[in-house]
Each structure stands twice: as C-alpha cells, then as structure tokens.
C-alpha cells in the first residue's frame, strides 16, 4: 500500500478492448511523485519513438498526484500527456475541477490509453468496472452539450471529460473539457483523445485513498485552509481571479494586442476583472476543495446571442480579447463559450484567429480563400473562423493545423507574425522588453506557454514575492527602460522547477503563486499524506529531473531538434513595440543567443540545447542517457 495513492495503473488497449490493471510501481511514486512526473516517465518508456501524434501508436496518459483527492486546499488537479500534434514533441496539459479526485476514489492513479477504438466510443469507469461503450449520438456534439447529456444519461455522480468537434476532427489545438468550463487546453491533447475515437471519459469513484497519518492530514489541512484565508490576496485576488491582473499587465506594457503587434491597449478597462464582475458574473466557481474559487460563471449577452460561460480568465481576455481586439467583455465571453463548445484551446485559437485576420488585412489571404471578410474587433469574424476551424471547413482546414504549419504553407512573410514556439501558440504576455519572460516562453518544454515559468515581475517590476503583491504595488504606466538579457536564466530555471512541481503533486499552484502561500505547508501536507519527509528543495530536485526528461523526449521525437526550436517569432526580433510603456523596444537575435547560452549552461545542456549524457546521469536518468546516445548515433548514421 502506497500512502497518498490509489495504488493502481489502468491501461486500456482501445484497438482490441483489453483492460489491464497493475499495481502502481513504488519506484515510480518514489522517483517521480505523480502527475506530470508519471506522464513524462511513461511517455519516455512506452511511447514508440517516431510515433505519429494522431496515429494509434501515440499514448494518451492521465495521472493524478499524491495530494489530489484529499480534503486539502485546491487538491483537484489532473495531468494529461501525449506526443503533441502541435509540436511533435513532449506535450502535457493540466486541468482542475473534480475529475482527478473521482478517478482516485475509483481506485486509480494513472490511465494509459493505447491504440484506437474501431468506432467512436465512451470510456466509462465505475469503480472497478471499466467499459468501452459506443459513443452513439454523442459523437458530433459540442463539449459542453455532450457533458450535460452524459450527466443526464449516466447520473450526476459521474465526473466527465469530453472533447468537441475540434477534437474529433484532429484540430491540433483541440482541448478536453470538464465541469462545464475547466479545460486541459494545451498541446492538442483533445485531438489525441479524438484520434483514439474516444468522445468522453466518465468516472464514478466511491473508494478511499490511504494516508499515513489521517489525523495529521486533518490538522495540517485545517491549518492550511486557515493560512490561505489569512492571506491579503484571499480578499484581494480571489474576487476577480486571474482576470484581476489585466490592468497591471497593460500598465507594464505586456498586453498582447492586435496579433502581438503591440503590447498596450487603452480598451483594457472594458475587458478586465471589474468588467467581468459588472457585466457577466453570476457566481464564483471553484475546483475540488478550493478555498479561492477563481472561476467566474456568468452570462454573456451579445448581438450574436446570449450564452452561459465560465470565464473568461486572463489568458482568454488577452488572446481572444486584446489580441483579436474584442473590446467588450460580453463579446470575449461569447467567443470563450464558442471555443469551449467546439473544444478548442482559447489561447491557441486567439493566436490563430488574429494571425488569419492580419493575413487578410495584408492581402496574404484573400476573400476567396477565407470565405468572407474578417477584421479585428469583430466578434462575427472570430466566431466564423472558430467554426470553420472546428469543422475543418474551407480556411479552417489550414488553420486547424496550428499557426506554425498554417504560416509555413501560406508563406509570403506570414511566418514572421505567426506567434509561437515549437508549434505551440504563445500565451498572454507580450515580452519584447521582458527578456526573462521571453526566455521562459522560448524554453518551455511544451512550446510557448506561461505556466511553466512566470517571471514578468522580475523583468518589469522588481521583486514582489507574489502576483497579489505585484498588483498591489502599482508600478508601470511610464516609459520602461530597455532591459538587459544578462542574468535572467537563473530565475527562469528556478521558476521552471517551482511551477511544474505542483503538477507533480496534483494540487493547484495559484495559492502559492498568487497569494504567497508558504512552501512549508506543502512539505508538511506531503509528509502527513505519504509518510515521506521531503524538503521543498528535494521536491524541486524531482521537478528538475522531470524537466530533463521532457526535453529528452522532444530531442528524441522531433527531427533536427535543438537551439533553432527555442527561438522566438521573427516579429519580436525585428519590429519594435510601436506604442505604450515599451515603445521602441524589441529583443535582438544577439540578446536571444545570450539568453540561450546562459540557460543551456545552467541546465547542463550542450550548445545546441541537448541534455548531455553526463547531465542525465547526474539526475539518475541513465536510461535517458543511453537512449539519447543511441538516438544521436542513429542520427549521425542517417546523416552520413
Ligand atoms: Fe481551481 Fe482556481 Fe481554485 Fe486553482 S485557484 S483550484 S484553478 S478554482
């Protein structure tokens, strides 16, 4: 019995319907903790090298962590991984809600889906009963509609995740939706589930999870709730959630606007957290056991109709709002709802739509190709593009491949304003004058994503300990001095270990990041739950090991992988910001190379950004070192 874990790995071979259950290896729990660690190790060991991301050989892996499912603050996170159809390399994404705890109560820590079901299917898990059922009329439904129907048909006590038409149709930024508005949004995880012919996974769990010290968990959990409630951000940050940062982001000139052509927009008061409270919000909505419910559930009333929607949170405001220039929070909410129902990631969708609109404005894509006029600031244009994408109709077939592939096929200079790294569209921070944050995006292991490291505060506003303090401290608003690239790598590396650690534990990071909730709480909770005493530093070392492993997977899977895959889009290196606090600033290619040189040296990677065998062995990853050596040998043979 492993304290903190349900104890079983569930494998479903969809091609022939076999279901296998095996004890969770204690070495996996000891060496990789859970969640993202389990996902990375499983993909490294079991993914056939060179697998087609949307072929049956790819794996869909889902794992919870040891703190998930206990009555502890925000302990409802679940992690998903695959070979990403967006990047062709390592991909993962996490999701809140209630699914992960239910999966543990059903008796499982990890699910591995292999192969492809012969026909559209549902996976239904009712404690130890695991069934593959025909998807029937659910196939083709929107994500939210399918979840509602499944709740009616199976029962309210099932936790359900679904894909929408985008996932069914292989859109490389298709997401998974759960609890009517929680997503595992990134890397095309929804397309991978769709490629396996699985429309939905439903789980009902009624069992227990063993813990080392039940009364200790209760006492520490209670203390943790009280400590979160005592944080100033509890009343300062929670009411608006992530949207509360909108004004500050604009003030420091990091608000992506008009396809990242600038970083400042004076319409921000119309789409910020206050606008949500004023125009949309009906109620707060939180994940399992969360003391700081950051979700805002509301009603968006627009000329295209009225919809109920969870959100928009900050990323959606940035990418569907300012980046597509929708300057009305109800319109941003409506576009958010359309993405949720179609099953596409709002971040990637916003980047792809804004790229297409810029192409149209510049005459690179004409009316005959696009199918109608599209323009910035027009909700109907955005909704039209989203619907075309999800159904792969007309222009949607090009855009469904993601902005990198779409730009490569389109050419005519459009690659320079395709805002992505490694094929993953850039999330909500413009950072031509924020070299640390730029480096964080460049080196994020899944592509351009903020959740791996967030160092904008260091770059632009000094040293406030958490986001709530940053916002409260004011700052920005004036012309920002040009930042230097030197010395940024250290805090990017540190942040890349801290943020993903929460994805190992199966718990939300926002209490730590946004409110400054102390690491000692997590150390004590981890010990009471698992019986293992690990310091914060030791936990971070596991997170660092996983980072080495995920980079190794991408190096193995992506032909020619290396430094060239870490460069930011051309726009950021050639077009100075035209207005706002960072007017006149951009980052040069030389500065980008300084960032990468310092970063690779700290990581123990070679000059091309590949983990060395010595580094991998130092982290106890001898298997990875051997595989990498084998991979390098095969490549050199192929090249010669
Ligand atoms: Fe979920 Fe937000 Fe709470 Fe985190 S802070 S657990 S994302 S509701």
XYZ file of C-alpha atoms and ligand atoms in Angstrom:
648
model
C 0.000 0.000 0.000
C 1.357 3.406 -1.030
C 0.058 6.173 1.182
C -1.420 9.048 -0.793
C -2.006 6.913 -3.865
C -4.960 4.822 -5.017
C -2.468 2.115 -5.933
C -3.409 1.025 -9.461
C -2.421 1.873 -13.031
C -5.230 1.356 -15.547
C -4.314 0.545 -19.145
C -6.941 0.355 -21.867
C -5.939 -1.033 -25.268
C -8.606 0.561 -27.391
C -7.894 -1.367 -30.574
C -8.933 -4.712 -29.113
C -10.739 -3.543 -25.986
C -8.351 -5.116 -23.481
C -8.318 -3.624 -19.994
C -5.309 -4.160 -17.725
C -4.841 -3.167 -14.125
C -1.465 -3.280 -12.449
C -0.162 -2.112 -9.079
C 1.371 1.347 -9.169
C 5.139 0.696 -9.017
C 6.513 2.077 -5.755
C 9.668 3.183 -7.590
C 7.561 5.342 -9.913
C 5.936 7.053 -6.921
C 9.279 7.458 -5.135
C 11.221 8.740 -8.133
C 8.607 10.807 -9.977
C 5.967 11.661 -7.282
C 2.889 11.778 -9.562
C 1.007 13.781 -12.212
C 3.438 15.306 -14.693
C 6.214 13.051 -13.384
C 4.195 9.905 -14.134
C 3.194 11.265 -17.533
C 6.774 12.099 -18.567
C 8.249 8.816 -17.351
C 5.513 6.777 -19.043
C 5.902 8.593 -22.335
C 9.665 8.224 -22.208
C 9.445 4.483 -21.514
C 6.423 3.423 -23.535
C 5.878 5.814 -26.446
C 7.208 4.212 -29.638
C 9.887 6.636 -30.934
C 8.729 8.385 -34.075
C 5.043 7.761 -33.371
C 2.513 9.753 -35.387
C 0.885 12.101 -32.810
C -2.545 11.408 -34.269
C -1.864 7.732 -35.002
C -2.883 4.781 -32.845
C 0.682 4.343 -31.570
C 0.589 7.626 -29.647
C -0.336 7.342 -25.972
C -2.873 9.351 -24.036
C -1.722 9.415 -20.407
C -3.616 10.855 -17.477
C -2.296 10.924 -13.901
C -3.176 12.484 -10.587
C -0.731 13.257 -7.790
C -0.403 12.175 -4.169
C -2.046 15.313 -2.735
C -5.002 15.112 -5.115
C -8.322 13.879 -3.763
C -7.707 14.632 -0.084
C -9.525 17.347 1.818
C -6.676 19.804 1.336
C -6.737 23.235 -0.293
C -7.174 23.083 -4.086
C -6.294 19.403 -4.360
C -8.178 18.604 -7.566
C -5.620 18.835 -10.351
C -5.153 16.162 -13.008
C -2.384 15.953 -15.571
C -2.577 14.763 -19.197
C 0.224 13.967 -21.610
C 0.939 12.723 -25.106
C 3.222 13.284 -28.037
C 1.851 16.650 -29.067
C 0.311 17.077 -32.526
C 1.143 20.793 -32.199
C 4.879 20.421 -31.596
C 5.642 16.797 -32.476
C 7.456 16.593 -29.136
C 6.632 16.177 -25.477
C 3.224 17.585 -24.573
C 1.215 17.904 -21.400
C -1.621 19.947 -20.000
C -3.416 20.029 -16.679
C -6.988 20.541 -15.595
C -8.834 21.432 -12.410
C -12.365 20.516 -11.487
C -13.325 17.238 -9.833
C -12.257 14.545 -12.270
C -8.885 13.605 -10.760
C -10.226 13.022 -7.239
C -13.082 10.881 -8.607
C -10.562 8.838 -10.597
C -8.573 8.203 -7.427
C -11.698 7.260 -5.485
C -12.388 4.738 -8.259
C -9.031 3.205 -7.392
C -6.578 4.544 -9.988
C -3.596 6.888 -10.140
C -2.871 6.726 -13.847
C -4.727 5.902 -17.067
C -2.887 4.963 -20.260
C -4.941 4.795 -23.442
C -3.203 2.982 -26.301
C -4.312 2.110 -29.836
C -7.501 3.330 -31.457
C -11.066 2.190 -30.865
C -12.608 0.767 -34.046
C -15.603 3.109 -33.698
C -16.455 6.275 -31.737
C -16.563 5.301 -28.085
C -17.033 6.343 -24.488
C -14.864 5.073 -21.667
C -16.974 4.562 -18.557
C -15.264 3.785 -15.253
C -17.464 2.878 -12.316
C -15.072 1.926 -9.517
C -13.516 -1.338 -10.666
C -15.859 -1.754 -13.659
C -14.274 -0.379 -16.837
C -16.287 -0.390 -20.063
C -15.824 0.832 -23.613
C -19.265 1.799 -24.908
C -20.412 3.100 -28.314
C -20.403 6.901 -28.444
C -23.620 6.824 -30.485
C -25.315 10.217 -30.713
C -22.740 11.929 -28.530
C -20.241 11.959 -31.403
C -20.512 15.317 -33.160
C -21.909 17.124 -30.119
C -20.262 20.135 -28.554
C -18.132 19.541 -25.449
C -20.494 21.285 -23.028
C -23.620 19.780 -24.592
C -22.133 16.279 -24.521
C -21.175 16.657 -20.855
C -24.699 17.806 -19.969
C -26.260 14.896 -21.870
C -23.899 12.369 -20.296
C -24.749 13.699 -16.836
C -28.432 13.144 -17.649
C -27.838 9.670 -19.026
C -25.257 8.320 -16.566
C -26.084 10.278 -13.441
C -24.925 13.439 -11.700
C -22.435 11.494 -9.592
C -20.225 10.818 -12.633
C -17.361 13.199 -13.343
C -16.998 13.595 -17.075
C -14.486 14.915 -19.544
C -15.353 15.397 -23.193
C -13.976 16.581 -26.491
C -15.864 18.675 -29.030
C -15.969 18.604 -32.842
C -12.432 20.042 -32.916
C -11.037 17.018 -31.100
C -12.980 14.658 -33.341
C -11.571 16.407 -36.400
C -7.922 16.468 -35.349
C -7.532 20.214 -34.763
C -4.042 20.406 -33.286
C -5.148 22.808 -30.560
C -8.245 20.851 -29.535
C -8.765 20.636 -25.782
C -10.502 18.471 -23.223
C -13.388 19.998 -21.274
C -14.738 19.065 -17.860
C -17.173 20.558 -15.356
C -18.676 22.902 -17.969
C -15.676 25.149 -18.300
C -12.485 23.568 -16.974
C -10.041 22.614 -19.690
C -6.830 20.771 -20.287
C -6.282 23.243 -23.052
C -2.827 22.964 -24.447
C -0.736 20.818 -26.823
C -3.711 19.315 -28.682
C -4.499 16.736 -26.030
C -8.148 16.788 -27.190
C -7.077 15.872 -30.721
C -5.142 12.898 -29.387
C -8.214 11.657 -27.495
C -10.257 12.193 -30.662
C -7.695 10.298 -32.742
C -8.339 7.355 -30.431
C -12.045 7.596 -31.216
C -12.875 8.437 -27.614
C -15.512 11.136 -27.184
C -15.662 11.145 -23.399
C -14.369 9.560 -20.233
C -16.808 9.246 -17.340
C -15.783 8.159 -13.878
C -17.580 7.416 -10.646
C -15.444 6.564 -7.631
C -16.611 5.621 -4.159
C -13.469 4.227 -2.525
C -10.880 5.581 -0.122
C -7.279 6.697 -0.501
C -4.861 5.567 2.220
C -2.838 8.207 4.045
C -0.001 7.832 6.517
C -1.440 9.982 9.293
C -5.175 10.647 8.985
C -5.488 12.963 11.989
C -2.289 14.751 10.924
C -3.750 15.302 7.449
C -6.889 16.702 9.038
C -4.971 19.071 11.336
C -2.489 20.224 8.684
C -5.273 20.607 6.140
C -7.260 22.771 8.541
C -4.180 24.864 9.282
C -3.552 25.253 5.553
C -7.106 26.474 4.901
C -6.802 28.992 7.723
C -3.428 30.169 6.396
C -4.821 30.699 2.877
C -7.784 32.610 4.256
C -5.428 34.860 6.219
C -3.514 35.956 3.107
C -4.292 39.507 1.925
C -4.901 38.116 -1.554
C -7.739 35.981 -0.243
C -9.988 39.021 -0.343
C -7.824 40.940 -2.841
C -7.116 38.392 -5.563
C -9.931 35.845 -5.382
C -12.925 38.055 -6.343
C -11.596 38.704 -9.851
C -9.361 35.633 -10.156
C -6.720 35.661 -12.878
C -8.564 38.457 -14.721
C -7.505 40.771 -11.884
C -4.060 41.130 -13.419
C -5.305 42.672 -16.683
C -4.746 46.339 -15.785
C -1.276 45.685 -14.371
C -0.239 43.755 -17.473
C -1.322 46.661 -19.637
C 0.387 49.163 -17.338
C 3.758 47.439 -17.730
C 3.277 47.074 -21.483
C 2.859 43.325 -21.757
C -0.729 43.089 -23.037
C -0.727 41.246 -26.393
C -2.712 43.353 -28.797
C -3.543 43.052 -32.493
C -1.706 39.787 -33.056
C 1.153 40.836 -30.759
C 1.946 43.818 -32.956
C 1.840 45.941 -29.796
C 1.684 45.466 -26.037
C -0.686 48.143 -24.823
C -4.410 48.727 -25.362
C -6.445 51.568 -23.921
C -9.623 49.444 -24.049
C -8.382 47.280 -21.160
C -10.934 48.642 -18.636
C -13.709 47.198 -20.823
C -12.355 43.638 -20.619
C -10.714 43.463 -17.176
C -11.724 41.711 -13.956
C -14.014 44.547 -12.917
C -15.811 44.305 -16.256
C -16.463 40.613 -15.565
C -17.963 41.409 -12.165
C -20.010 44.235 -13.641
C -21.232 42.647 -16.868
C -21.045 38.859 -16.650
C -20.644 37.217 -13.291
C -23.429 35.256 -11.671
C -21.355 33.232 -9.222
C -17.838 32.164 -8.280
C -16.851 28.658 -9.330
C -14.025 26.595 -7.912
C -12.327 23.254 -8.293
C -12.358 20.426 -5.768
C -11.727 21.679 -2.215
C -10.572 25.093 -3.414
C -10.613 27.943 -0.883
C -10.021 30.592 -3.587
C -12.544 29.931 -6.379
C -11.041 31.815 -9.306
C -13.655 30.695 -11.853
C -16.363 33.231 -12.664
C -19.538 31.737 -14.070
C -21.775 34.181 -15.853
C -23.969 35.164 -18.747
C -22.667 36.943 -21.844
C -25.235 38.982 -23.766
C -24.188 39.928 -27.292
C -25.653 40.737 -30.677
C -24.976 37.126 -31.675
C -26.972 35.751 -28.739
C -26.787 35.117 -25.005
C -24.684 32.297 -23.533
C -23.682 30.995 -20.124
C -19.924 30.671 -19.754
C -17.214 30.021 -17.196
C -14.638 32.735 -17.657
C -13.041 34.448 -19.340
C -9.893 34.155 -17.263
C -6.834 36.295 -18.037
C -5.369 34.209 -20.861
C -8.673 34.258 -22.725
C -9.030 38.003 -22.170
C -5.559 38.505 -23.643
C -5.796 36.210 -26.657
C -9.462 36.459 -27.667
C -9.839 39.970 -26.227
C -6.986 42.378 -26.869
C -5.168 40.179 -29.374
C -8.283 39.896 -31.561
C -9.285 43.402 -30.396
C -12.661 42.395 -28.960
C -13.159 45.325 -26.608
C -16.330 44.236 -24.848
C -16.197 41.650 -22.071
C -19.512 40.104 -23.178
C -18.048 39.506 -26.639
C -14.909 37.960 -25.126
C -17.186 35.760 -23.007
C -19.163 34.728 -26.071
C -16.007 33.787 -28.007
C -14.850 31.898 -24.895
C -18.119 29.925 -24.899
C -17.780 29.100 -28.614
C -14.255 27.771 -28.021
C -15.468 25.670 -25.083
C -18.363 24.151 -27.002
C -16.273 23.452 -30.115
C -13.468 22.139 -27.910
C -10.542 24.391 -28.814
C -7.969 25.996 -26.543
C -8.796 29.704 -26.192
C -5.096 30.662 -26.197
C -4.155 28.949 -29.440
C -7.496 29.853 -31.006
C -6.904 33.549 -30.271
C -3.426 33.459 -31.800
C -4.568 31.552 -34.892
C -7.566 33.850 -35.484
C -5.506 37.025 -35.051
C -2.854 35.684 -37.441
C -5.533 34.904 -40.047
C -7.077 38.366 -39.676
C -3.679 40.035 -40.069
C -3.056 37.918 -43.186
C -6.404 39.071 -44.552
C -5.650 42.722 -43.791
C -2.303 42.428 -45.557
C -3.808 40.696 -48.589
C -1.889 37.478 -47.941
C -5.164 35.568 -47.584
C -7.981 36.894 -49.762
C -11.761 36.667 -49.591
C -11.856 33.645 -51.894
C -9.592 31.701 -49.526
C -11.060 32.932 -46.237
C -14.671 32.732 -47.404
C -15.685 36.190 -46.156
C -14.162 39.434 -44.900
C -12.607 39.144 -41.444
C -11.391 42.028 -39.309
C -10.003 42.825 -35.876
C -12.555 43.831 -33.267
C -15.380 41.919 -34.929
C -16.946 39.083 -32.950
C -18.642 37.627 -36.027
C -15.249 37.286 -37.762
C -13.757 35.434 -34.793
C -16.763 33.113 -34.397
C -16.754 32.386 -38.128
C -13.076 31.393 -38.052
C -13.563 29.237 -34.936
C -16.436 27.328 -36.502
C -14.523 26.787 -39.740
C -11.543 25.511 -37.740
C -13.509 23.042 -35.625
C -15.153 21.558 -38.723
C -12.051 21.880 -40.884
C -14.192 23.604 -43.468
C -12.659 25.955 -46.057
C -9.940 28.111 -44.448
C -10.490 26.111 -41.261
C -8.580 23.156 -42.669
C -5.433 25.275 -42.923
C -5.896 26.977 -39.544
C -6.665 23.691 -37.762
C -3.027 22.726 -38.257
C -1.885 25.495 -35.898
C -0.284 28.828 -36.652
C 3.210 27.464 -37.404
C 2.036 24.988 -40.032
C -0.510 27.435 -41.454
C 2.171 30.118 -41.870
C 4.654 27.704 -43.436
C 2.065 26.682 -46.019
C 0.929 30.248 -46.640
C 4.387 31.876 -46.798
C 4.586 35.454 -48.154
C 6.167 36.692 -44.954
C 3.387 35.416 -42.705
C 5.832 33.237 -40.706
C 7.270 36.368 -39.096
C 3.995 37.159 -37.327
C 2.994 33.556 -36.527
C 3.395 33.893 -32.772
C 4.539 30.519 -31.474
C 7.487 28.475 -30.249
C 7.889 24.783 -31.142
C 4.486 24.881 -32.847
C 2.581 25.912 -29.720
C 0.880 29.295 -29.859
C 2.132 31.970 -27.447
C 0.004 32.696 -24.387
C -0.965 36.000 -22.790
C 2.189 38.059 -22.248
C 3.974 40.239 -24.798
C 7.622 40.363 -23.762
C 9.848 42.147 -26.246
C 11.179 44.127 -23.268
C 10.900 41.292 -20.733
C 13.881 39.047 -21.559
C 13.365 36.651 -18.649
C 9.762 36.009 -19.621
C 10.848 35.768 -23.255
C 13.342 33.083 -22.263
C 10.642 31.298 -20.254
C 8.484 31.077 -23.372
C 11.423 30.084 -25.578
C 12.460 27.204 -23.349
C 9.112 25.967 -22.047
C 9.172 22.230 -22.670
C 5.791 22.111 -24.440
C 6.224 25.295 -26.506
C 5.238 28.894 -25.806
C 3.377 28.549 -22.522
C 3.354 30.760 -19.430
C 2.502 28.087 -16.845
C 5.997 26.603 -16.855
C 7.619 29.799 -15.625
C 6.284 33.271 -14.926
C 8.979 35.863 -14.329
C 7.387 39.010 -15.652
C 7.523 40.569 -12.191
C 11.309 40.161 -12.083
C 11.608 41.626 -15.573
C 9.382 44.639 -15.281
C 8.551 45.435 -11.707
C 11.212 44.355 -9.271
C 10.927 41.759 -6.598
C 7.392 41.456 -5.200
C 7.025 37.941 -3.808
C 3.725 37.040 -5.472
C 1.276 38.307 -8.025
C -1.102 39.848 -5.493
C 1.725 41.951 -4.057
C 2.832 42.905 -7.570
C -0.603 44.202 -8.497
C -0.945 45.965 -5.158
C 2.453 47.631 -5.568
C 1.336 49.521 -8.680
C 4.301 50.317 -10.912
C 4.487 50.627 -14.654
C 2.485 53.148 -16.599
C 5.538 55.105 -17.598
C 8.092 54.512 -20.290
C 10.009 51.381 -19.342
C 13.810 51.362 -19.699
C 15.328 48.785 -22.048
C 16.004 45.511 -20.216
C 19.237 43.555 -20.466
C 19.351 39.805 -21.199
C 22.191 39.090 -18.781
C 21.475 37.151 -15.601
C 17.887 36.184 -16.489
C 18.413 32.460 -16.916
C 18.804 31.702 -13.198
C 15.354 32.815 -12.166
C 13.764 31.269 -15.257
C 15.305 27.920 -14.353
C 14.131 28.280 -10.740
C 10.606 29.125 -11.830
C 10.587 26.171 -14.250
C 11.141 23.896 -11.288
C 8.701 25.557 -8.907
C 5.602 25.909 -11.069
C 5.611 22.380 -12.543
C 6.188 20.917 -9.055
C 2.503 21.485 -8.323
C 1.709 19.389 -11.400
C 3.637 16.531 -9.792
C 1.760 16.863 -6.509
C -1.723 17.099 -8.071
C -2.559 20.417 -6.452
C -3.224 23.920 -7.755
C -0.266 26.312 -7.851
C -2.276 29.528 -7.666
C -2.390 29.760 -3.860
C 1.432 29.707 -3.873
C 1.916 31.894 -6.943
C -0.819 34.438 -6.499
C -1.115 34.652 -2.713
C 2.336 33.666 -1.467
C 1.165 30.552 0.400
C 4.325 29.170 2.034
C 6.229 26.033 0.861
C 6.357 24.689 4.439
C 2.646 23.904 4.215
C 3.228 21.674 1.193
C 6.164 19.922 2.890
C 4.007 19.117 5.925
C 0.978 18.049 3.875
C 3.149 15.799 1.731
C 4.608 14.138 4.811
C 1.266 13.607 6.557
C -0.274 12.149 3.401
C 2.568 9.971 2.113
C 4.731 9.408 5.175
C 7.744 10.648 3.198
C 9.701 13.556 4.567
C 10.925 15.690 1.683
C 12.092 19.270 1.911
C 10.952 21.838 -0.629
C 14.441 21.689 -2.117
C 14.229 17.886 -2.513
C 10.805 18.160 -4.128
C 12.180 20.762 -6.530
C 15.010 18.392 -7.439
C 12.417 15.880 -8.663
C 10.784 18.619 -10.697
C 14.195 19.416 -12.214
C 14.718 15.762 -13.107
C 11.359 15.704 -14.910
C 12.437 18.803 -16.845
C 15.495 16.942 -18.113
C 13.296 14.042 -19.149
C 10.722 16.096 -21.052
C 13.478 17.872 -23.008
C 14.968 14.475 -23.830
C 11.631 13.240 -25.185
C 11.382 16.218 -27.533
C 15.023 15.746 -28.591
C 14.221 12.132 -29.419
C 10.919 12.802 -31.210
C 11.498 15.986 -33.221
C 13.821 15.636 -36.217
C 16.684 18.143 -36.046
C 15.651 19.322 -32.574
C 17.919 21.873 -30.944
C 18.589 25.584 -30.484
C 16.649 26.611 -33.584
C 13.481 25.350 -31.879
C 13.981 27.757 -28.964
C 13.930 30.996 -30.956
C 11.019 33.413 -30.579
C 8.975 34.610 -33.571
C 10.653 36.969 -36.000
C 8.245 39.806 -35.106
C 9.730 40.085 -31.632
C 13.267 40.427 -33.018
C 12.590 42.823 -35.873
C 9.606 45.039 -35.013
C 9.993 47.464 -32.087
C 6.841 47.909 -30.000
C 5.054 50.874 -31.639
C 3.435 52.425 -28.542
C 2.802 52.126 -24.821
C 5.311 51.747 -21.963
C 7.688 49.616 -24.056
C 7.557 51.784 -27.167
C 10.673 51.380 -29.292
C 11.860 48.175 -27.620
C 12.445 44.789 -29.167
C 14.870 41.973 -28.485
C 17.784 41.339 -30.830
C 18.963 37.988 -32.129
C 22.233 38.521 -30.235
C 20.312 39.031 -26.987
C 18.316 35.876 -27.653
C 21.557 33.929 -28.032
C 22.908 35.376 -24.773
C 19.741 34.195 -23.023
C 20.061 30.713 -24.502
C 23.798 30.389 -23.819
C 23.326 31.241 -20.143
C 20.285 28.990 -19.894
C 21.877 25.925 -21.536
C 24.951 26.277 -19.333
C 22.808 26.292 -16.174
C 20.849 23.286 -17.412
C 23.929 21.230 -18.286
C 22.975 21.017 -21.951
C 25.278 21.317 -24.936
C 25.465 24.440 -27.105
C 22.606 23.101 -29.218
C 20.364 22.729 -26.181
C 20.514 18.935 -25.915
C 20.887 17.369 -22.437
C 24.304 15.733 -22.189
C 24.692 12.135 -21.041
C 26.611 13.377 -18.018
C 23.760 15.680 -17.002
C 21.139 12.967 -17.418
C 23.189 10.529 -15.338
C 23.585 13.173 -12.629
C 19.803 13.146 -12.285
C 19.662 9.364 -12.138
C 18.356 9.161 -15.692
C 20.771 6.542 -17.001
C 18.038 5.117 -19.276
C 17.546 8.506 -20.830
C 21.299 8.968 -21.274
C 21.558 5.619 -23.082
C 18.543 6.368 -25.251
C 19.903 9.772 -26.155
C 23.270 8.276 -27.062
C 21.517 5.676 -29.206
C 19.393 8.385 -30.821
C 22.444 10.558 -31.566
C 24.235 7.562 -33.066
C 21.287 6.718 -35.329
C 21.026 10.318 -36.463
C 24.685 10.508 -37.368
C 24.368 7.244 -39.315
C 21.310 8.603 -41.133
C 23.098 11.862 -41.942
C 26.206 10.115 -43.240
Fe -9.252 25.793 -9.459
Fe -8.784 28.444 -9.442
Fe -9.029 27.126 -7.156
Fe -6.876 26.752 -8.648
S -7.478 28.670 -7.641
S -8.069 25.146 -7.663
S -7.736 26.888 -10.741
S -10.641 27.402 -8.708
